[in-house]
Structure formats: C-alpha cells, structure tokens
CSV table of C-alpha atoms in Angstrom, one decimal:
chain,number,residue,atom,x,y,z
A,1230,MET,CA,56.6,58.2,-4.7
A,1231,VAL,CA,56.9,55.4,-7.1
A,1232,VAL,CA,61.0,56.6,-7.7
A,1233,VAL,CA,60.4,55.2,-3.7
A,1234,VAL,CA,59.6,51.8,-3.8
A,1235,THR,CA,60.9,51.2,-7.7
A,1236,LEU,CA,64.3,52.1,-5.4
A,1237,LEU,CA,63.7,50.1,-2.3
A,1238,ASN,CA,62.3,46.6,-4.4
A,1239,LEU,CA,66.0,46.8,-5.3
A,1240,CYS,CA,66.7,45.5,-2.0
A,1241,SER,CA,69.7,46.0,0.0
A,1242,GLY,CA,72.9,43.3,-2.1
A,1243,CYS,CA,72.0,46.5,-4.6
A,1244,CYS,CA,74.3,48.8,-5.4
A,1245,VAL,CA,73.3,52.0,-7.4
A,1246,ALA,CA,75.8,53.9,-9.1
A,1247,LEU,CA,76.4,57.5,-10.4
A,1248,GLY,CA,78.2,59.7,-11.7
A,1249,HIS,CA,81.5,58.6,-13.6
A,1250,THR,CA,81.9,55.4,-12.1
A,1251,LYS,CA,79.0,53.7,-13.8
A,1252,LEU,CA,81.0,54.1,-17.1
A,1253,LEU,CA,85.4,54.1,-15.3
A,1254,GLY,CA,84.0,50.5,-14.0
A,1255,PHE,CA,85.2,51.6,-11.3
A,1256,LYS,CA,86.0,54.5,-8.5
A,1257,THR,CA,88.5,56.6,-8.8
A,1258,GLU,CA,89.4,59.5,-6.0
A,1259,TYR,CA,90.4,62.6,-9.0
A,1260,ARG,CA,87.4,63.5,-12.0
A,1261,ASP,CA,90.3,64.9,-14.1
A,1262,TYR,CA,92.8,62.3,-15.6
A,1263,GLU,CA,95.7,65.4,-15.3
A,1264,HIS,CA,95.4,65.7,-11.3
A,1265,LYS,CA,98.8,66.3,-9.9
A,1266,ASP,CA,99.0,65.7,-6.4
A,1267,HIS,CA,101.4,68.9,-4.4
A,1268,ASP,CA,104.8,67.1,-3.8
A,1269,GLU,CA,104.3,64.4,-7.1
A,1270,ILE,CA,107.7,64.9,-8.6
A,1271,ILE,CA,107.3,65.0,-12.8
A,1272,SER,CA,109.5,63.2,-15.0
A,1273,TYR,CA,109.5,64.5,-18.9
A,1274,LYS,CA,112.1,61.4,-19.9
A,1275,LEU,CA,110.5,59.2,-22.6
A,1276,THR,CA,112.2,57.7,-25.5
A,1277,PRO,CA,109.7,58.8,-29.3
A,1278,ALA,CA,107.8,55.7,-28.7
A,1279,GLN,CA,106.5,56.4,-25.7
A,1280,ILE,CA,106.2,60.2,-26.0
A,1281,SER,CA,104.0,58.8,-29.4
A,1282,GLY,CA,102.1,56.3,-26.9
A,1283,ALA,CA,101.3,58.9,-25.2
A,1284,MET,CA,100.1,61.2,-27.3
A,1285,ARG,CA,98.0,58.1,-28.6
A,1286,LEU,CA,96.3,57.5,-25.3
A,1287,ARG,CA,96.2,61.3,-24.7
A,1288,GLN,CA,93.6,61.2,-27.7
A,1289,MET,CA,91.5,57.9,-26.5
A,1290,THR,CA,91.0,59.7,-22.7
A,1291,ASN,CA,89.8,63.2,-24.3
A,1292,ARG,CA,87.8,60.4,-27.1
A,1293,PHE,CA,86.7,58.8,-23.2
A,1294,ILE,CA,85.4,61.8,-21.5
A,1295,HIS,CA,83.1,63.4,-24.3
A,1296,ASN,CA,81.4,59.9,-24.3
A,1297,THR,CA,81.0,59.9,-20.9
A,1298,GLN,CA,79.6,63.2,-21.0
A,1299,ASP,CA,77.3,62.7,-23.1
A,1300,GLU,CA,76.3,59.5,-21.2
A,1301,LEU,CA,76.4,60.5,-18.2
A,1302,TYR,CA,73.5,64.1,-20.2
A,1303,ARG,CA,71.9,60.9,-21.6
A,1304,ASN,CA,71.0,59.3,-18.3
A,1305,ARG,CA,70.4,62.6,-15.7
A,1306,SER,CA,67.2,62.2,-14.9
A,1307,ALA,CA,67.0,58.4,-13.8
A,1308,HIS,CA,70.9,59.6,-12.1
A,1309,ASN,CA,68.8,62.4,-10.1
A,1310,ASN,CA,65.9,60.4,-9.6
A,1311,TYR,CA,67.9,57.9,-7.1
A,1312,LYS,CA,69.4,60.7,-5.4
A,1313,GLU,CA,66.4,63.0,-5.0
A,1314,ALA,CA,64.6,59.2,-3.7
A,1315,LEU,CA,67.7,58.2,-1.3
A,1316,ASN,CA,67.9,61.8,0.2
A,1317,SER,CA,64.7,61.6,1.1
A,1318,LEU,CA,64.4,58.4,2.8
A,1319,SER,CA,68.1,59.8,4.2
A,1320,ALA,CA,66.8,62.5,5.4
A,1321,ASP,CA,63.1,60.5,7.3
A,1322,LYS,CA,64.4,60.5,10.7
A,1323,SER,CA,61.4,58.7,11.6
A,1324,ILE,CA,61.6,55.2,10.3
A,1325,ILE,CA,64.6,52.5,10.3
A,1326,ILE,CA,65.1,51.4,6.9
A,1327,CYS,CA,67.9,48.1,6.7
A,1328,LYS,CA,67.3,44.1,5.9
A,1329,PRO,CA,65.9,41.4,6.9
A,1330,ASP,CA,68.2,39.3,10.0
A,1331,LYS,CA,67.3,36.5,7.1
A,1332,GLY,CA,67.3,36.8,3.8
A,1333,LYS,CA,67.0,39.0,1.0
A,1334,GLY,CA,64.4,42.5,1.1
A,1335,ILE,CA,64.2,45.8,2.5
A,1336,VAL,CA,62.9,47.0,6.0
A,1337,ILE,CA,61.0,49.5,7.0
A,1338,LEU,CA,60.4,49.5,10.9
A,1339,ASP,CA,59.6,52.7,12.8
A,1340,LYS,CA,62.2,53.9,14.4
A,1341,SER,CA,60.7,54.4,18.5
A,1342,GLU,CA,59.7,50.9,17.9
A,1343,TYR,CA,63.3,49.8,17.2
A,1344,ILE,CA,64.4,52.2,19.5
A,1345,GLU,CA,61.9,50.1,22.0
A,1346,LYS,CA,63.2,47.2,21.1
A,1347,MET,CA,66.7,48.1,21.2
A,1348,ASN,CA,66.4,49.4,24.3
A,1349,ALA,CA,65.1,45.7,26.0
A,1350,ILE,CA,68.6,44.6,25.2
A,1351,VAL,CA,70.8,46.6,25.9
A,1352,ASN,CA,68.7,47.0,29.5
A,1353,ASP,CA,69.8,44.0,30.7
A,1354,THR,CA,72.1,44.8,32.9
A,1355,ALA,CA,72.7,41.3,33.8
A,1356,THR,CA,75.4,41.1,30.6
A,1357,PHE,CA,75.3,44.9,29.4
A,1358,LYS,CA,76.1,47.8,31.3
A,1359,GLN,CA,76.9,51.6,30.6
A,1360,ILE,CA,79.7,53.7,31.0
A,1361,THR,CA,80.4,57.2,30.3
A,1362,ASP,CA,84.1,57.1,29.2
A,1363,ASP,CA,85.1,55.5,26.1
A,1364,PRO,CA,88.0,53.6,27.1
A,1365,THR,CA,89.6,52.4,24.3
A,1366,MET,CA,92.9,53.5,23.7
A,1367,ASN,CA,93.4,52.8,27.4
A,1368,LYS,CA,92.2,48.9,26.2
A,1369,GLU,CA,94.2,49.1,23.2
A,1370,ASP,CA,97.8,50.2,25.5
A,1371,LYS,CA,97.0,47.4,28.0
A,1372,LEU,CA,96.5,45.0,24.9
A,1373,VAL,CA,99.2,46.1,22.9
A,1374,ARG,CA,101.4,45.4,25.7
A,1375,PHE,CA,100.5,42.8,27.6
A,1376,LEU,CA,100.6,41.4,23.6
A,1377,LEU,CA,104.6,42.1,22.9
A,1378,LYS,CA,105.7,40.3,26.9
A,1379,LEU,CA,103.8,37.6,25.8
A,1380,HIS,CA,106.1,37.9,21.9
A,1381,GLU,CA,109.0,38.3,23.6
A,1382,ARG,CA,108.7,34.7,26.6
A,1383,GLY,CA,107.5,33.2,23.1
A,1384,PHE,CA,103.6,32.2,23.9
A,1385,ILE,CA,102.1,33.4,21.1
A,1386,SER,CA,104.1,33.4,17.2
A,1387,ASP,CA,104.8,36.4,14.3
A,1388,THR,CA,101.6,35.5,13.0
A,1389,GLU,CA,99.6,36.4,16.1
A,1390,TYR,CA,101.3,38.7,16.9
A,1391,LYS,CA,101.1,40.6,14.1
A,1392,LEU,CA,97.2,40.1,14.1
A,1393,ALA,CA,96.5,40.4,16.8
A,1394,ARG,CA,97.9,43.8,17.8
A,1395,PRO,CA,95.8,46.4,18.0
A,1396,VAL,CA,96.6,49.7,15.8
A,1397,GLY,CA,94.1,52.4,16.1
A,1398,SER,CA,90.8,51.3,17.5
A,1399,ARG,CA,87.8,52.3,17.7
A,1400,PHE,CA,84.1,51.3,19.6
A,1401,ALA,CA,82.2,48.4,17.8
A,1402,ARG,CA,78.6,49.7,17.4
A,1403,LEU,CA,75.5,47.7,18.2
A,1404,TYR,CA,72.3,47.6,16.0
A,1405,GLY,CA,70.0,45.3,15.4
A,1406,LEU,CA,68.0,42.9,13.1
A,1407,PRO,CA,64.3,42.2,12.6
A,1408,LYS,CA,63.1,38.9,12.7
A,1409,VAL,CA,60.0,40.1,10.1
A,1410,HIS,CA,59.8,35.9,10.3
A,1411,LYS,CA,58.7,35.9,14.1
A,1412,PRO,CA,55.2,36.8,15.5
A,1413,ASN,CA,57.2,40.3,17.5
A,1414,ARG,CA,59.7,41.0,15.0
A,1415,SER,CA,62.0,40.5,17.6
A,1416,ILE,CA,65.5,42.6,16.8
A,1417,ARG,CA,68.8,40.2,16.7
A,1418,PRO,CA,71.3,42.0,18.3
A,1419,ILE,CA,74.2,42.3,15.6
A,1420,LEU,CA,77.6,43.5,16.6
A,1421,SER,CA,79.5,45.8,14.2
A,1422,SER,CA,83.6,45.4,15.8
A,1423,ILE,CA,85.5,45.4,13.0
A,1424,LYS,CA,88.2,47.9,13.6
A,1425,THR,CA,87.6,47.5,17.6
A,1426,PHE,CA,91.2,47.1,19.8
A,1427,ASN,CA,90.3,43.1,20.8
A,1428,TYR,CA,88.9,42.2,16.5
A,1429,GLY,CA,92.7,40.6,16.1
A,1430,LEU,CA,92.8,38.8,19.5
A,1431,GLY,CA,89.4,37.2,18.5
A,1432,LEU,CA,89.9,36.2,15.6
A,1433,MET,CA,93.6,34.7,17.1
A,1434,LEU,CA,92.0,33.2,19.5
A,1435,ALA,CA,89.9,31.4,17.3
A,1436,ASN,CA,92.7,30.1,15.5
A,1437,ARG,CA,94.0,28.7,18.2
A,1438,LEU,CA,91.1,27.6,19.4
A,1439,ALA,CA,89.5,25.6,16.4
A,1440,HIS,CA,89.9,22.5,17.1
A,1441,LEU,CA,87.4,22.6,20.3
A,1442,ARG,CA,84.9,23.0,17.9
A,1443,SER,CA,84.8,19.9,16.3
A,1444,SER,CA,82.2,16.6,17.5
A,1445,ALA,CA,80.4,14.3,15.9
A,1446,SER,CA,76.3,16.1,16.6
A,1447,MET,CA,77.3,19.3,14.6
A,1448,VAL,CA,76.3,20.1,10.5
A,1449,LYS,CA,78.2,22.4,9.1
A,1450,ASP,CA,75.4,23.5,6.1
A,1451,SER,CA,72.0,22.5,4.9
A,1452,PHE,CA,74.1,19.8,2.6
A,1453,GLU,CA,75.0,17.0,5.3
A,1454,PHE,CA,72.5,18.0,7.1
A,1455,ALA,CA,69.6,16.7,4.3
A,1456,ASN,CA,72.6,13.5,3.4
A,1457,THR,CA,72.7,13.1,6.9
A,1458,VAL,CA,68.7,13.0,7.0
A,1459,LYS,CA,68.6,10.8,4.0
A,1460,SER,CA,70.7,7.6,5.3
A,1461,PHE,CA,68.2,7.3,7.9
A,1462,SER,CA,66.4,3.6,7.8
A,1463,GLY,CA,65.1,1.2,10.0
A,1464,SER,CA,63.6,1.4,13.5
A,1465,GLN,CA,65.3,4.6,13.1
A,1466,LEU,CA,61.8,5.6,10.3
A,1467,ASN,CA,59.6,4.2,13.3
A,1468,LEU,CA,61.5,8.0,15.8
A,1469,ARG,CA,59.3,11.0,16.2
A,1470,MET,CA,61.3,14.1,14.7
A,1471,ILE,CA,61.6,17.8,16.8
A,1472,SER,CA,63.2,20.2,16.8
A,1473,PHE,CA,65.5,22.6,19.8
A,1474,ASP,CA,66.3,26.0,20.0
A,1475,VAL,CA,68.0,27.8,21.9
A,1476,LYS,CA,67.2,31.1,22.9
A,1477,ASN,CA,69.7,34.4,22.9
A,1478,LEU,CA,71.9,31.4,23.0
A,1479,PHE,CA,74.8,34.1,22.4
A,1480,THR,CA,74.0,37.5,24.9
A,1481,LYS,CA,73.9,34.8,27.2
A,1482,VAL,CA,75.7,31.8,26.4
A,1483,PRO,CA,77.6,31.5,31.0
A,1484,LEU,CA,80.8,33.2,29.6
A,1485,ALA,CA,82.8,32.7,33.0
A,1486,TYR,CA,81.9,29.2,32.6
A,1487,THR,CA,82.5,29.2,29.1
A,1488,ILE,CA,85.7,30.2,29.9
A,1489,ASP,CA,87.1,28.0,32.8
A,1490,LEU,CA,85.6,25.3,30.4
A,1491,ILE,CA,88.3,26.1,27.8
A,1492,ILE,CA,91.5,26.3,30.2
A,1493,ASP,CA,90.5,23.1,31.5
A,1494,LYS,CA,90.9,22.3,28.0
A,1495,LEU,CA,93.9,23.3,27.4
A,1496,TYR,CA,95.7,23.4,30.4
A,1497,GLU,CA,96.3,20.1,33.1
A,1498,LYS,CA,95.6,21.0,36.8
A,1499,CYS,CA,99.4,22.6,38.2
A,1500,ASP,CA,100.2,20.1,41.5
A,1501,LEU,CA,103.6,21.9,42.2
A,1502,CYS,CA,102.2,25.5,43.2
A,1503,SER,CA,99.6,27.4,43.9
A,1504,ILE,CA,98.6,30.9,41.9
A,1505,SER,CA,96.9,32.2,44.3
A,1506,ARG,CA,99.4,31.8,47.0
A,1507,LYS,CA,102.7,31.0,45.2
A,1508,LYS,CA,104.5,35.0,43.4
A,1509,MET,CA,106.9,33.0,41.7
A,1510,LYS,CA,104.4,30.6,39.2
A,1511,CYS,CA,106.0,27.6,37.1
A,1512,ARG,CA,105.5,28.7,33.3
A,1513,LYS,CA,102.5,26.1,33.1
A,1514,CYS,CA,100.8,28.7,35.3
A,1515,GLU,CA,102.1,30.8,33.6
A,1516,ASP,CA,100.9,30.4,30.2
A,1517,THR,CA,97.5,28.8,31.6
A,1518,GLU,CA,96.7,32.4,33.4
A,1519,ASP,CA,98.8,34.7,30.4
A,1520,PHE,CA,95.6,32.5,28.1
A,1521,ARG,CA,92.8,33.5,30.6
A,1522,THR,CA,93.1,37.0,30.1
A,1523,LEU,CA,93.5,36.6,26.3
A,1524,LEU,CA,89.6,35.3,26.2
A,1525,ARG,CA,88.9,37.5,29.1
A,1526,LEU,CA,90.5,40.6,26.8
A,1527,ALA,CA,88.9,39.4,23.7
A,1528,THR,CA,85.4,39.2,25.4
A,1529,SER,CA,83.8,40.3,28.2
A,1530,GLU,CA,86.2,44.0,28.5
A,1531,THR,CA,83.9,44.2,24.9
A,1532,HIS,CA,82.3,48.7,24.8
A,1533,PHE,CA,81.1,49.3,22.2
A,1534,VAL,CA,78.0,52.6,20.8
A,1535,TYR,CA,74.4,52.2,20.3
A,1536,ASN,CA,72.3,55.3,20.5
A,1537,ASN,CA,75.2,57.8,21.8
A,1538,ASN,CA,76.2,56.4,24.8
A,1539,LEU,CA,78.7,53.5,25.4
A,1540,TYR,CA,78.0,50.5,26.8
A,1541,GLU,CA,80.0,47.1,28.6
A,1542,GLN,CA,79.7,43.9,27.6
A,1543,ILE,CA,79.9,42.1,31.2
A,1544,ASP,CA,79.0,37.9,30.4
A,1545,GLY,CA,77.7,36.3,27.1
A,1546,VAL,CA,79.2,37.1,23.1
A,1547,SER,CA,77.5,38.6,20.8
A,1548,ILE,CA,76.5,38.3,16.4
A,1549,GLY,CA,79.2,39.6,15.0
A,1550,GLY,CA,82.5,39.3,17.5
A,1551,PRO,CA,85.5,37.1,15.3
A,1552,LEU,CA,85.0,34.4,19.1
A,1553,ALA,CA,81.8,34.3,19.3
A,1554,GLY,CA,81.1,31.4,17.5
A,1555,THR,CA,83.7,29.6,19.2
A,1556,ILE,CA,82.9,30.5,22.8
A,1557,ALA,CA,79.3,29.1,21.6
A,1558,ASP,CA,79.6,25.8,19.3
A,1559,ILE,CA,81.9,25.0,22.6
A,1560,PHE,CA,80.1,25.9,25.4
A,1561,MET,CA,76.7,23.9,23.7
A,1562,ILE,CA,79.9,20.6,22.4
A,1563,HIS,CA,80.2,20.7,26.3
A,1564,LEU,CA,76.3,20.7,27.4
A,1565,GLU,CA,76.0,17.9,24.3
A,1566,GLU,CA,78.6,15.4,26.1
A,1567,SER,CA,77.7,15.9,29.8
A,1568,LEU,CA,74.0,15.2,28.9
A,1569,HIS,CA,74.6,12.4,26.7
A,1570,ASP,CA,73.9,9.5,28.9
A,1571,ASP,CA,70.4,11.5,30.6
A,1572,LEU,CA,69.3,13.1,26.8
A,1573,TYR,CA,69.5,8.4,25.4
A,1574,LYS,CA,67.6,7.1,29.2
A,1575,ASN,CA,64.8,9.9,28.2
A,1576,GLY,CA,64.4,8.7,24.7
A,1577,VAL,CA,66.9,10.5,22.8
A,1578,ARG,CA,68.1,8.5,20.4
A,1579,LEU,CA,69.3,11.5,17.5
A,1580,TRP,CA,70.8,14.9,18.4
A,1581,ARG,CA,72.1,17.2,15.2
A,1582,ARG,CA,72.9,21.0,15.2
A,1583,PHE,CA,74.0,23.5,13.1
A,1584,VAL,CA,74.7,26.4,16.1
A,1585,ASP,CA,71.8,27.0,18.1
A,1586,ASP,CA,68.8,24.8,16.9
A,1587,THR,CA,69.3,20.7,16.6
A,1588,PHE,CA,67.6,18.3,15.0
A,1589,ALA,CA,66.8,15.2,17.2
A,1590,LEU,CA,64.7,12.4,16.8
A,1591,VAL,CA,63.3,10.5,20.0
A,1592,GLU,CA,61.6,7.4,20.8
A,1593,PRO,CA,58.4,7.4,20.5
A,1594,ASN,CA,57.4,7.3,23.8
A,1595,ALA,CA,59.5,9.8,25.3
A,1596,SER,CA,58.2,12.6,27.1
A,1597,ILE,CA,58.6,16.1,25.6
A,1598,ASN,CA,58.7,18.2,29.4
A,1599,SER,CA,61.2,15.0,30.3
A,1600,ILE,CA,63.7,15.6,27.4
A,1601,LEU,CA,63.5,19.7,28.6
A,1602,SER,CA,63.4,19.1,31.9
A,1603,VAL,CA,67.5,17.6,31.5
A,1604,LEU,CA,68.1,20.6,28.7
A,1605,ASN,CA,66.6,23.4,30.6
A,1606,GLY,CA,68.6,21.7,34.1
A,1607,PHE,CA,71.5,22.5,33.1
A,1608,HIS,CA,72.2,26.6,33.1
A,1609,PRO,CA,70.5,28.7,34.7
A,1610,SER,CA,71.0,31.2,31.7
A,1611,ILE,CA,70.2,28.2,29.0
A,1612,GLU,CA,66.6,28.1,28.4
A,1613,PHE,CA,65.3,25.9,25.4
A,1614,THR,CA,62.4,25.5,23.3
A,1615,PHE,CA,61.0,22.8,21.0
A,1616,GLU,CA,58.7,22.6,17.4
A,1617,MET,CA,57.0,19.1,17.5
A,1618,GLU,CA,56.6,17.3,13.8
A,1619,VAL,CA,52.9,17.8,12.4
A,1620,ASP,CA,51.9,15.3,9.8
A,1621,ASN,CA,55.4,12.8,9.8
A,1622,SER,CA,57.0,16.3,8.9
A,1623,LEU,CA,59.2,19.4,10.3
A,1624,SER,CA,61.0,22.2,8.8
A,1625,PHE,CA,65.3,22.7,10.0
A,1626,LEU,CA,67.1,24.5,8.3
A,1627,ASP,CA,65.9,25.1,4.8
A,1628,VAL,CA,64.9,21.3,4.9
A,1629,HIS,CA,61.7,20.4,4.6
A,1630,VAL,CA,61.8,16.6,6.2
A,1631,ILE,CA,59.6,13.8,5.6
A,1632,ARG,CA,59.0,10.9,7.0
A,1633,SER,CA,57.4,7.4,4.8
A,1634,VAL,CA,57.4,4.2,6.4
A,1635,SER,CA,59.9,3.7,3.6
A,1636,GLN,CA,62.3,5.9,4.3
A,1637,TYR,CA,63.7,10.3,5.3
A,1638,SER,CA,62.7,11.9,2.5
A,1639,THR,CA,63.4,16.1,1.3
A,1640,THR,CA,62.3,19.4,0.2
A,1641,ILE,CA,63.4,22.8,0.3
A,1642,TYR,CA,61.5,24.9,3.3
A,1643,ARG,CA,61.4,28.8,2.4
A,1644,LYS,CA,59.5,29.9,5.6
A,1645,SER,CA,56.3,32.4,4.8
A,1646,THR,CA,58.5,36.2,5.2
A,1647,PHE,CA,60.9,34.1,1.0
A,1648,THR,CA,61.1,37.4,-1.0
A,1649,GLY,CA,62.7,34.9,-3.4
A,1650,LEU,CA,64.9,38.2,-4.3
A,1651,ILE,CA,68.3,37.9,-6.5
A,1652,MET,CA,70.4,39.7,-7.6
A,1653,LYS,CA,69.5,42.3,-10.1
A,1654,TRP,CA,71.1,43.3,-13.6
A,1655,GLN,CA,71.1,46.7,-13.3
A,1656,SER,CA,73.2,46.3,-9.8
A,1657,TYR,CA,76.1,47.8,-9.8
A,1658,VAL,CA,78.6,45.1,-9.7
A,1659,PRO,CA,81.2,42.5,-10.9
A,1660,LEU,CA,79.7,40.2,-13.9
A,1661,SER,CA,81.9,37.1,-12.8
C-alpha cells in the first residue's frame, strides 16, 4: 500500500522509466544492437579506418551493455515494486484513476459514480444521439471527395487540402474529468478527437476563422487581466465587481445559429439567384454553401465512442475539438456586441471575458437580476450564473482582485483543491 501511495504522489505528470529506457535516455524497439530487419541489406565496404572505428564502437557498446545490466540489477526492486503497483491499480475495475479538470494531481473515482455522471451527459438528447453503426469510413470518403472538388475549384489551397484531407481515420473517444473544486464533483466531458475524420478540417477552419475571434472585451490570460485591473482608477473605484459564468458553454452553444452567424460575417447575401430554387448557382452562392457544408462536417457530424457505445453530437461543440474554442468565442462575441447597449443601460461599465468566465464592473445601484435577465434572455440554450464581490474583493481565473479607496490590487488566487504539485525530479522527462 505504501508503494501505491508513493506512486500516486508522483502525480499524473510524472513518467516512470522502466528497463533499458531509463539508461539509454530514449525508447528503442530493440534490446539487441546487432538486431537486423529481415530485408535489411548489409554492406561491408569499409575502409581500414572505418573498421578500426567500428571495433572501438563495439567495445564501447559492450561495456555499456554490461553497465546497463548491472544498473538494472541494482534497481530491480524499485522497478518491480512500481510495476506491481501499476498492475494492481490497473486490475481494479471498481475505480477510475484520472487527473482533475484543473490543476495537477490524481483523482480516484468510484467507477459507478463516474459512469452515472457521464451517462447523464450523453443521454442529453438535445446534444447527443446514439447510433448503431460506425460511420467513420463513409464520412472519411465523403469528406475526401468533397475536399478534392473544392481543391480543384481553387476554393481551398494546397496547404489547406493537405491539412484537412483525412487518412486512416478513427472515431473520437469521450471521457470526463472531475471538477474537484465544485461541491458535487461534476464531470467535464472531453473529446479526444485526434486522427478523427474531421480533425484536420477543424484545424483548417480554425485558421480561416481566426480573425473573427478578436474582440476588445476578451483577455488572453491572467497576466493581461491583472494588468487591466491595475489600470482602473477614478470613477471605476466606486463600481462593484461581479463575475459571470456560462454553464456548459461548449455543449450548449447553439451550433446552427453560430454557423449562420459565421456565414453572414463572411459572405454577403446574393440578390442574383435563389439557392433554394435555382439549379445553377452563382460562384458566390456556391462558395457560401460549400463553406457552410465544411462547418457542418467539422462540427455537427462528429461521432465518438463512450462505454462501448457509439454516439453522434448533434448540437454544441466538445472540448477537445480543434474548432470548439473558435465556435464558442464567435458566439460569445456576437452575444456581447448584441447586448452591449442593454447591458450598459442596466449599469454594466466594464466587461472582460476569458472563454466562458467574465469579470464585470457595475454601478453600485445596478440590479444584478436585471443584468442576468438580459444575458439569459439572449438565447434559450445559454444560461449565465454570477458571483458577487465579498468585502471589496473577487476572484477571477487565478487572480484575486482587491479594491481599496485609491486603487485595485491583485494577488494570486488558489482554489481550496489546489495541490501545489510540480514535476518530480525523478520523473523521466527531458531536463531542458
């Protein structure tokens, strides 16, 4: 049991090197340096100097092998203990071992509780639907043919075509990370989507849409936010601090609505032809519909496996998808621009957002319920919650903001579940 606790205390970022890997400094497929592939061509056309060098190299290699075997023998007890502990944890099917949603550490969950919370997520019929057959190959073939058509027409470049074209696709995998800082330890769904049929397409579209993510109301990180807060002065010192949070933004962002929004921003409406009636579309309409199809293929046709069942996401986006952050930001920027005047009328004087968390300054007599009503009335899928300042202070991201008579100051904020863990020295990772 002591070995298990020691192993878990290394935390999820620590790598344990076993066997020759620890001594070689890199992973090799072969233990024998003289191993040859069956089709390897052997050439002996060496000069005398090369032969002499090869003999010295063989002597050095033999000494290294001897020293390696001695080192492995001396450390066999520690290595074997770690291996046994890992095997024991892996064999326990009643638990789930994972990292927390935020921060470093190891979380051990009761498997039945984990499955119950994950089932509550995938059983949301407004966002997911269960499917019976694996559509991976059909979707890959469909996307390849569509991309080829767009490439031949010049709608996408050579670089974009190579990035978006899928080869050997597989379905995505859904898993959850526990929010240990929340009272009910809710689960954040994460989609592992690398090598899926639309992963490269998502990367390509994210590049094309990057210019739509810029907004004066956004902060890129805690450092920018802290610098912004420290610049507040004058009448801003009389305002109240409040933070807003969008519940489950990624899975609740209205996908069809946001796709229409993107199309409207990129393409002007065509007055020359009606897409719904005319068989021969003009080039502008063709480009518009093709880009809409690309957005749909990259988002609403995503399928994944969870607990040996196949699902398809029909609305929202999943954390882990390359286009998820872009879609969420574009929608939130549109919400902020649309509600700017109404929020100002209700006393909001400053709005700074990071993904789904927002820091705001409001007038002392502003009605928080009125502000919340404006925000929650924008779209039925989106729900905001809020947290008010306490004793002239409020935490946002990992920054604790304190308002005094003369200025705003900041300190580092740590959640109660903060572990303070850093990479262990004995972890098998590069030193640089």
